Coordinates of C-alpha atoms in Angstrom, one line a residue:
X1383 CA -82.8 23.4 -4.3
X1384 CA -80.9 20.2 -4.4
X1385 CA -81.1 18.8 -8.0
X1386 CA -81.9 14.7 -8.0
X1387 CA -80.3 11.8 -10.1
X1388 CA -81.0 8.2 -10.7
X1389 CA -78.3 6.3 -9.5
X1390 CA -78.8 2.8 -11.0
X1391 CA -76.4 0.7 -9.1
X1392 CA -73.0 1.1 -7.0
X1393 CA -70.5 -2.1 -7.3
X1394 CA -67.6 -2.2 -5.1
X1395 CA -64.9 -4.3 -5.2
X1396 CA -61.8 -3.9 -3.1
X1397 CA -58.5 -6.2 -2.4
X1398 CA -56.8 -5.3 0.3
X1399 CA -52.9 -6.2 1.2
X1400 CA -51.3 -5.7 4.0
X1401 CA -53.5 -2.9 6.3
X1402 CA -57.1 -3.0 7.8
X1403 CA -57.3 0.1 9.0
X1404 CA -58.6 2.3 5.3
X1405 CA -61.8 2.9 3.7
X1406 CA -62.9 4.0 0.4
X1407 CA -66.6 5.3 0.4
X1408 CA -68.7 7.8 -1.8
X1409 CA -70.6 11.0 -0.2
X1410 CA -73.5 12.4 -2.6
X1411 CA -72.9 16.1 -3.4
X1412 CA -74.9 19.1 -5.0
X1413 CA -72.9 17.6 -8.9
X1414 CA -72.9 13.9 -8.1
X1415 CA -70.7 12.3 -5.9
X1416 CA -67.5 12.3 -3.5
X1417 CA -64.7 9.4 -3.2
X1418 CA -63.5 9.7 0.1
X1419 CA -60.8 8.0 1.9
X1420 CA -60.1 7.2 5.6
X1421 CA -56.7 6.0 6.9
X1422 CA -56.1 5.0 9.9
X1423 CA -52.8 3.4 9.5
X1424 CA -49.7 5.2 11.0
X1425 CA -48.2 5.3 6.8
X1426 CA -49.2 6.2 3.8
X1427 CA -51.9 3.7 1.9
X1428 CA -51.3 3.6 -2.1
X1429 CA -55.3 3.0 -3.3
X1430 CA -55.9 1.6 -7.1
X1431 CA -59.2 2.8 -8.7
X1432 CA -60.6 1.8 -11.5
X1433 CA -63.9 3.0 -12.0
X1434 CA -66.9 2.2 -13.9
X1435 CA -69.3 5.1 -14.8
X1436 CA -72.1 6.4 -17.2
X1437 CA -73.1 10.0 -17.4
X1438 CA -70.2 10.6 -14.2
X1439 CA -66.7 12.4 -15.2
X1440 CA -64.1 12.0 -12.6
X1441 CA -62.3 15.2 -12.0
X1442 CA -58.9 13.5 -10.5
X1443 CA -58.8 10.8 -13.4
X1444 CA -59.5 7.4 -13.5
X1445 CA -57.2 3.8 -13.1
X1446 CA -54.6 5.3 -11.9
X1447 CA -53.0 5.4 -8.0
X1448 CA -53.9 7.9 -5.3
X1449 CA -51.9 8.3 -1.7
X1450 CA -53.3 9.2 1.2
X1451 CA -52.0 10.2 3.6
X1452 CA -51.6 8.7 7.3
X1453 CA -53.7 9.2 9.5
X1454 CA -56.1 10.8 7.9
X1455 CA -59.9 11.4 7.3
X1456 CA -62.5 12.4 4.4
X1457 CA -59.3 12.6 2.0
X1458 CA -60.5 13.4 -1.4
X1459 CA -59.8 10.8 -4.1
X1460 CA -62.0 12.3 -6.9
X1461 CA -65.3 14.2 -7.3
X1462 CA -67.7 12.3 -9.7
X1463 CA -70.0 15.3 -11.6
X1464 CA -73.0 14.3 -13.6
X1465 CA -72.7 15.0 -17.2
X1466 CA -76.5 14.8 -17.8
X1467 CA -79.1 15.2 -15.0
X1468 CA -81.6 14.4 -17.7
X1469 CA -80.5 11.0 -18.2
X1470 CA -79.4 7.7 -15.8
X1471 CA -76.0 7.6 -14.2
X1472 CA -74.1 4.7 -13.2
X1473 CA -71.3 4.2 -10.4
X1474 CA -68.7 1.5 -9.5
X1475 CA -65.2 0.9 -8.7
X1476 CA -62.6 -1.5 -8.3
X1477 CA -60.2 -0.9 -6.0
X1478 CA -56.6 -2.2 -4.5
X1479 CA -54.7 -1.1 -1.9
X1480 CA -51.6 -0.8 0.4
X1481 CA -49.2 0.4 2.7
X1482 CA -47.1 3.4 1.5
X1483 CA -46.7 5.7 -1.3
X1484 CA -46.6 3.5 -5.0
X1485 CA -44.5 6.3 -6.2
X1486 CA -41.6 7.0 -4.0
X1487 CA -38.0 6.4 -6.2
X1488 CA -35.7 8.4 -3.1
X1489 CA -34.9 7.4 -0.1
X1490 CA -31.4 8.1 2.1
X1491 CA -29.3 5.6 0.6
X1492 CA -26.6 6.3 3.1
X1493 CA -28.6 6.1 6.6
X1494 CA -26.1 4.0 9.1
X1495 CA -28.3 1.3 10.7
X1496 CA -27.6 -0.7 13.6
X1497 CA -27.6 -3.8 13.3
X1498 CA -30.5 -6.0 14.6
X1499 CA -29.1 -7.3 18.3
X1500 CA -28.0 -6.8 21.4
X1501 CA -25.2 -4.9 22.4
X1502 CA -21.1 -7.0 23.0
X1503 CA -22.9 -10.3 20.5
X1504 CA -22.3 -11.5 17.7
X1505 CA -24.0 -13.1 14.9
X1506 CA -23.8 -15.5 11.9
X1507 CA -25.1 -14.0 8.3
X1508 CA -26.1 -16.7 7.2
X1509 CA -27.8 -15.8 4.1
X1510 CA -27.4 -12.2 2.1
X1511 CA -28.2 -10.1 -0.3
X1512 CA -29.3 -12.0 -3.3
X1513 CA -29.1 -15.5 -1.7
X1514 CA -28.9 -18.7 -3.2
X1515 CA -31.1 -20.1 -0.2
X1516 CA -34.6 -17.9 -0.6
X1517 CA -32.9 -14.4 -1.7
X1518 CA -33.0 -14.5 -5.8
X1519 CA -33.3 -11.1 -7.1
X1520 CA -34.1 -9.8 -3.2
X1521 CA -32.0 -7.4 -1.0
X1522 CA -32.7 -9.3 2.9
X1523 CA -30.3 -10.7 5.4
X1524 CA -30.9 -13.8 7.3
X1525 CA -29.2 -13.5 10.8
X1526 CA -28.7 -17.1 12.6
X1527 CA -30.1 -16.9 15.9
X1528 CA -31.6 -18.7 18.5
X1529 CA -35.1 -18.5 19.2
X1530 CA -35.9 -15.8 22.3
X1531 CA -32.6 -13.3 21.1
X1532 CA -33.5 -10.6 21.7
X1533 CA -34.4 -8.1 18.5
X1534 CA -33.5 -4.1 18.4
X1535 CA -34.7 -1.4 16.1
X1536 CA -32.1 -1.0 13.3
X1537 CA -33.3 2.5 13.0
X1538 CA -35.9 4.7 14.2
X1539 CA -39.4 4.5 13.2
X1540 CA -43.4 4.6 13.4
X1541 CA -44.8 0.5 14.2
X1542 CA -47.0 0.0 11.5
X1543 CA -47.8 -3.8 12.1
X1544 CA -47.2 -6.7 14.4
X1545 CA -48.3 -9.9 13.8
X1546 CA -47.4 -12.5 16.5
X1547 CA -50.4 -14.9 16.5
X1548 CA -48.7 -17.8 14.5
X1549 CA -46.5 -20.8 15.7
X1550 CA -45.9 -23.3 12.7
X1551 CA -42.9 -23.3 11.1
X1552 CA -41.7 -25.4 7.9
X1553 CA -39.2 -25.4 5.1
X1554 CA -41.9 -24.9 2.2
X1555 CA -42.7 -21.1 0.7
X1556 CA -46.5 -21.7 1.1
X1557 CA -46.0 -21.3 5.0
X1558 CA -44.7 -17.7 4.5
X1559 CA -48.3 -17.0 5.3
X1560 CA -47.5 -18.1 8.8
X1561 CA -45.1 -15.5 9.0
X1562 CA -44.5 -13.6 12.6
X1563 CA -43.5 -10.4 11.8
X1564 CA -42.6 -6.6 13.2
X1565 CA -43.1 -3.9 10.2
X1566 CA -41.9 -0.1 10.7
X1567 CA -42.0 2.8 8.9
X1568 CA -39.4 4.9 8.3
X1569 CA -38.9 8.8 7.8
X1570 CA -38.1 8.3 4.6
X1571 CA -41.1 6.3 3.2
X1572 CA -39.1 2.9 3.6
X1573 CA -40.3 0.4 5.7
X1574 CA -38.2 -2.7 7.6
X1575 CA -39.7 -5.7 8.3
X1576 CA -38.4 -8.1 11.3
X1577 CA -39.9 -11.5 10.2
X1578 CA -40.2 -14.8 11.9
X1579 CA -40.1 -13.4 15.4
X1580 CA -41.5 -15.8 18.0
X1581 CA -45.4 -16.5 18.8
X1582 CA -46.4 -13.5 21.2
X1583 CA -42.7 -12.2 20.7
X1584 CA -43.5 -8.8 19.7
X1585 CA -42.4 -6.3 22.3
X1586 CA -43.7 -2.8 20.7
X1587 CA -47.2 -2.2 19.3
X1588 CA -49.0 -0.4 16.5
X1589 CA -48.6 2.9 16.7
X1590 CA -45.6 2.9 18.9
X1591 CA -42.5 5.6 17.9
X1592 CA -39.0 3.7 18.1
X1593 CA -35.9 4.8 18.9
X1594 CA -32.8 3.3 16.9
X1595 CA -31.6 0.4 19.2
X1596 CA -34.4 -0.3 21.1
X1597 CA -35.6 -3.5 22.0
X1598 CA -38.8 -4.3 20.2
X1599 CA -39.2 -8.2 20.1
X1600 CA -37.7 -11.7 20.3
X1601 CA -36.3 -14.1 16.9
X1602 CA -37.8 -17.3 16.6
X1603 CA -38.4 -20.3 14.3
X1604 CA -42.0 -19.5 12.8
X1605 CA -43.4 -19.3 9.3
X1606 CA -41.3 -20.4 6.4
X1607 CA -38.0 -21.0 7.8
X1608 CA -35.4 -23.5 7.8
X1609 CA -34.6 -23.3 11.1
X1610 CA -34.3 -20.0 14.1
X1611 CA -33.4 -16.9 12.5
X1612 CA -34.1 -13.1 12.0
X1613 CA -35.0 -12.4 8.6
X1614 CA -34.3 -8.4 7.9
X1615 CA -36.0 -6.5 5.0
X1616 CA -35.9 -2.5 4.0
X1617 CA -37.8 -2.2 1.2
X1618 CA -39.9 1.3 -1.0
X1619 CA -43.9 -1.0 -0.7
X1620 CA -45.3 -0.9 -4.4
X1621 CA -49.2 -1.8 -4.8
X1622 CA -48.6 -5.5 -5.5
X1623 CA -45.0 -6.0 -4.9
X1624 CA -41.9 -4.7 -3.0
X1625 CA -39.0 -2.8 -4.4
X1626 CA -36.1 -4.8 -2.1
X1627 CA -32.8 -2.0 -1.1
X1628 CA -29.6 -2.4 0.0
X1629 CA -28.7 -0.9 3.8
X1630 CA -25.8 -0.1 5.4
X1631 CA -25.3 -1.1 8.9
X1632 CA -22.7 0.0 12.1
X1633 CA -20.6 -3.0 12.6
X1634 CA -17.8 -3.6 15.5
X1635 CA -17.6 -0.4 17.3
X1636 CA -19.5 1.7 15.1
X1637 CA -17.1 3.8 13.3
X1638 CA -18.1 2.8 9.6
X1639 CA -21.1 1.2 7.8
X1640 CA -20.9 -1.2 5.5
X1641 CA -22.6 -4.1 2.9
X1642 CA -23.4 -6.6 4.9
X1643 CA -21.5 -10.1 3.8
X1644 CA -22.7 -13.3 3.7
X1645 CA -21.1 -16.0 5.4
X1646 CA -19.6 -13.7 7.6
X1647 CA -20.0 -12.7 11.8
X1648 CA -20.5 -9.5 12.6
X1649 CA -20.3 -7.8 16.2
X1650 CA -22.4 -5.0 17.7
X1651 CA -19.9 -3.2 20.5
X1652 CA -21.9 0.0 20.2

């Protein structure tokens, strides 16, 4: 016979970053109660939970960071097992969560990526690594473009997010909310971001595999921007932040990667 409990109350509250496709629910079980997670995203989601319980023990721990997997459903956070079915037990949670896994430290520091444009171009860097413009203490490239160049996949990945709705543009930081962006993940738990792309300029969609130099969307002049350009990011995606990295890219004919310079052109002939 199933044994009953008074639950007194549930509280939930949740902040959510980047990703709308994850849930966090409970399930009641034959010792209390289930923390469950679905993810419907195409990477990893980091989920925070802090919880808030009387007479409930979690068995996986409590306040600290879970990953689960892509792609998934009914992944087990924790079990919550009553101490006491004599007595009251209470349930609640706080929550935050994210794209990728919070804990990755590796990645392939040596992976050759092409760089972001067409084949026989060439481009202005205007702004690099740790940039006096908008770079402090951040590993991105700012390539000079026109608005409608065309944008290719530095390297191969899963689309994990395209957002292509917005069309203001302006030189202060509170209208990076308008940015336009393409966001892939990559084998190795990094993700690249292709930011500032033009209103309805994405050419992929969520869920879509890419190939390395394949065409996936068009630069433009939107969010916060001093004027048409492809901003370029690789970074690790922490809970609340981003851990910024370094890339090597195919330049000329492809023979070697390198550091990317600022100030200087650079030519894709492969």
């Amino acid at each position: 016979m199933k044994s009953v409990f008074l639950l007194i109350f549930c509280l939930f509250s949740i902040i959510t970053f980047s990703q709308d496709n994850f849930k966090l629910y409970y399930e009641e079980t034959e010792n209390g109660f289930k923390i469950l997670a679905d993810n419907d995203e195409y990477s990893p989601v980091s989920a925070q939970m802090d919880f808030r319980l009387e007479n409930l023990k979690s068995s996986n721990g409590n306040n600290k960071v879970f990953v689960v997997p892509a792609r998934t459903k009914k992944h087990t956070i924790t079990d919550l097992n009553v101490i006491d079915r004599s007595k009251r037990v209470k349930l609640g949670y706080e929550s935050v969560y994210n794209h990728g896994n919070n804990y990755l430290k590796e990645y392939d520091a040596d992976f050759e990526y092409y760089l972001p444009f067409e084949k026989g171009t060439t481009f202005w860097l205007s702004q690099g690594y740790n940039g006096a413009t908008s770079h402090q203490n951040e590993n991105a490239l700012d390539f000079k473009m026109p608005v409608g160049t065309k944008i290719y996949a530095t390297r191969e990945g899963l689309v994990v997010q395209v957002e292509e709705s917005f069309d203001k543009s302006c030189t202060d930081v509170d209208c990076a909310k308008f940015n336009n962006f393409i966001l892939i993940y990559h084998s190795d738990g990094t993700f690249a971001e292709y930011t500032h792309i033009k209103k309805n300029g994405g050419e992929v969609k969520v869920g879509d595999q890419v190939k390395k130099g394949q065409f996936i969307g068009y630069s433009g002049d939107v969010g916060w921007a001093t004027g048409p350009h492809l901003h370029f990011i690789v970074f690790f995606q922490r809970l609340k932040n981003r851990v910024t990295l370094k890339t090597k890219f195919l330049t000329d004919q492809g023979k070697k990667a390198i550091i990317l310079t600022e100030k200087e052109q650079y030519t894709r002939g492969y």
